[in-house]
């Protein structure tokens, strides 16, 4: 097994843990889970930075781009974890805000990019665009639901804004994946 393959598997596993812990924290609001979530994000960032530092000239541009995109996605997850710290309520405001479903859609797409050796052939742009459109529709639905909670009681403002920002971050990750796929399909044709 090559170093590149080992790195990919470890990064993929770390992303899976990160997504699972994010889903769990949004539901439970357990402070201990937030601490481990922060640690997992930092460990993942270190793993990717180490892979970038140890990259020699023998690696393909796809692998380098994967690592750079992975760092960008990690930054988005870092922002979402920072926002999760603002969710002070132990009783979630709104069960209808389904970040779990958003993360369930994102995880296989992130994993497919990490595993991908030849994006022009391997990435399914149509599926990524469909998933992005679905996440975008979920986010729009969440906005309407959360705004109704805000109308019911203005003291819900902090929680509503935080959840809306988290949804926007997940939508941005999906958008990055679509952009990469579109770019790769363009490059693959030329």
Coordinates of C-alpha atoms in Angstrom, one line a residue:
X1 CA 0.0 0.0 0.0
X2 CA 1.5 3.3 -1.0
X3 CA 1.7 6.4 1.2
X4 CA -0.8 8.2 -1.0
X5 CA -3.3 5.3 -0.6
X6 CA -2.8 5.2 3.2
X7 CA -3.2 9.0 3.4
X8 CA -6.4 8.8 1.4
X9 CA -7.9 6.0 3.6
X10 CA -7.0 7.9 6.8
X11 CA -8.4 11.2 5.5
X12 CA -11.6 9.4 4.4
X13 CA -12.0 7.7 7.8
X14 CA -11.4 11.0 9.6
X15 CA -14.0 12.8 7.5
X16 CA -16.5 10.0 8.2
X17 CA -15.8 10.4 12.0
X18 CA -16.1 14.2 11.7
X19 CA -19.5 14.0 9.9
X20 CA -20.9 11.4 12.4
X21 CA -19.8 13.5 15.4
X22 CA -21.3 16.6 13.8
X23 CA -24.6 14.9 13.3
X24 CA -24.5 13.6 16.9
X25 CA -23.6 17.0 18.4
X26 CA -26.4 18.9 16.6
X27 CA -28.8 16.4 18.0
X28 CA -27.5 16.1 21.6
X29 CA -25.7 19.4 22.3
X30 CA -23.3 17.5 24.6
X31 CA -20.2 19.6 25.4
X32 CA -17.9 16.6 25.6
X33 CA -18.8 15.8 22.0
X34 CA -18.0 19.3 20.9
X35 CA -14.5 19.0 22.5
X36 CA -13.8 15.8 20.6
X37 CA -15.3 17.3 17.4
X38 CA -12.9 20.3 17.6
X39 CA -10.0 17.8 18.2
X40 CA -11.1 15.7 15.2
X41 CA -11.2 18.8 12.9
X42 CA -7.7 19.8 14.0
X43 CA -6.4 16.2 13.6
X44 CA -7.8 16.0 10.1
X45 CA -6.3 19.4 9.2
X46 CA -2.9 18.2 10.5
X47 CA -3.2 14.9 8.5
X48 CA -3.9 16.8 5.3
X49 CA -1.2 19.3 5.9
X50 CA 1.3 16.5 6.6
X51 CA 0.2 14.8 3.3
X52 CA 0.8 18.1 1.5
X53 CA 4.2 18.6 3.1
X54 CA 5.4 15.1 2.2
X55 CA 4.2 15.3 -1.3
X56 CA 7.0 14.7 -3.8
X57 CA 7.0 15.5 -7.5
X58 CA 5.8 12.0 -8.3
X59 CA 2.2 12.8 -7.2
X60 CA -0.4 13.6 -9.7
X61 CA -2.2 17.0 -10.0
X62 CA -5.4 15.2 -9.0
X63 CA -4.0 14.2 -5.6
X64 CA -2.7 17.7 -4.9
X65 CA -6.0 19.2 -5.9
X66 CA -7.8 16.7 -3.7
X67 CA -5.7 17.7 -0.7
X68 CA -6.2 21.4 -1.4
X69 CA -10.0 21.0 -1.7
X70 CA -9.9 18.8 1.4
X71 CA -8.3 21.7 3.3
X72 CA -11.0 24.0 2.1
X73 CA -13.7 21.7 3.2
X74 CA -12.0 21.3 6.6
X75 CA -12.0 25.0 6.9
X76 CA -15.8 25.0 6.3
X77 CA -16.2 22.3 9.0
X78 CA -14.0 24.4 11.4
X79 CA -16.4 27.3 10.8
X80 CA -19.4 25.0 11.4
X81 CA -17.9 23.7 14.7
X82 CA -17.3 27.2 15.9
X83 CA -20.9 28.0 15.1
X84 CA -22.0 24.9 17.0
X85 CA -20.4 26.3 20.1
X86 CA -23.1 29.0 19.9
X87 CA -25.9 26.4 20.2
X88 CA -26.3 26.8 23.9
X89 CA -29.8 25.2 24.2
X90 CA -29.7 21.7 25.5
X91 CA -33.0 21.1 23.9
X92 CA -32.7 21.5 20.2
X93 CA -34.8 24.4 18.9
X94 CA -36.0 22.6 15.8
X95 CA -35.9 19.0 14.9
X96 CA -37.0 19.9 11.4
X97 CA -33.6 21.4 10.7
X98 CA -32.1 18.3 9.3
X99 CA -28.4 18.8 9.1
X100 CA -28.1 15.0 9.4
X101 CA -29.6 14.6 5.9
X102 CA -27.3 17.3 4.5
X103 CA -24.3 15.6 6.0
X104 CA -25.4 12.2 4.8
X105 CA -25.5 13.6 1.3
X106 CA -22.1 15.3 1.6
X107 CA -20.1 12.4 3.0
X108 CA -20.2 10.0 0.0
X109 CA -19.5 12.9 -2.3
X110 CA -16.5 14.0 -0.2
X111 CA -15.3 10.4 -0.1
X112 CA -15.6 10.0 -3.8
X113 CA -13.4 13.0 -4.4
X114 CA -10.8 11.7 -2.0
X115 CA -10.8 8.3 -3.6
X116 CA -10.8 9.6 -7.2
X117 CA -7.7 9.1 -9.3
X118 CA -9.2 10.5 -12.5
X119 CA -11.9 13.0 -12.0
X120 CA -12.7 13.5 -15.6
X121 CA -13.9 9.9 -15.8
X122 CA -14.8 9.1 -12.2
X123 CA -16.8 12.0 -10.9
X124 CA -20.5 12.0 -11.6
X125 CA -21.3 15.7 -12.3
X126 CA -25.0 15.1 -12.7
X127 CA -25.2 13.3 -9.3
X128 CA -23.2 16.1 -7.6
X129 CA -25.4 18.8 -9.2
X130 CA -28.6 16.9 -8.2
X131 CA -27.3 16.5 -4.6
X132 CA -26.4 20.2 -4.5
X133 CA -29.9 21.1 -5.7
X134 CA -31.4 18.9 -3.0
X135 CA -29.2 20.4 -0.3
X136 CA -30.1 23.9 -1.5
X137 CA -33.8 23.0 -1.4
X138 CA -33.4 21.6 2.2
X139 CA -31.7 24.8 3.2
X140 CA -34.5 26.9 1.8
X141 CA -37.0 24.7 3.6
X142 CA -35.0 25.1 6.8
X143 CA -35.0 28.9 6.4
X144 CA -38.8 28.9 6.3
X145 CA -39.1 26.7 9.3
X146 CA -36.5 28.5 11.4
X147 CA -38.0 31.9 10.5
X148 CA -41.4 30.7 11.8
X149 CA -39.6 29.9 15.1
X150 CA -38.1 33.3 15.1
X151 CA -41.6 34.9 14.5
X152 CA -42.9 32.8 17.5
X153 CA -40.3 34.2 19.8
X154 CA -37.6 36.7 19.0
X155 CA -35.4 35.2 21.8
X156 CA -34.8 32.3 19.4
X157 CA -32.7 34.6 17.1
X158 CA -29.2 33.4 18.1
X159 CA -30.1 29.8 17.6
X160 CA -32.0 30.4 14.3
X161 CA -29.1 32.4 12.9
X162 CA -26.5 29.8 13.9
X163 CA -28.5 27.0 12.4
X164 CA -29.0 29.0 9.2
X165 CA -25.3 29.7 8.9
X166 CA -24.5 26.0 9.5
X167 CA -26.9 25.1 6.6
X168 CA -25.2 27.6 4.4
X169 CA -21.8 26.1 5.1
X170 CA -23.0 22.6 4.1
X171 CA -24.5 24.1 1.0
X172 CA -21.1 25.8 0.2
X173 CA -19.3 22.4 0.6
X174 CA -21.7 20.8 -1.9
X175 CA -21.1 23.8 -4.3
X176 CA -17.3 23.3 -4.1
X177 CA -17.7 19.6 -5.0
X178 CA -19.9 20.5 -8.0
X179 CA -17.4 23.2 -9.1
X180 CA -14.6 20.6 -9.0
X181 CA -16.6 18.2 -11.0
X182 CA -17.5 20.7 -13.7
X183 CA -13.9 21.8 -13.9
X184 CA -12.7 18.2 -14.2
X185 CA -15.2 17.4 -16.9
X186 CA -14.1 20.5 -18.8
X187 CA -10.4 19.6 -18.5
X188 CA -11.2 16.0 -19.4
X189 CA -12.8 17.1 -22.7
X190 CA -9.9 19.4 -23.7

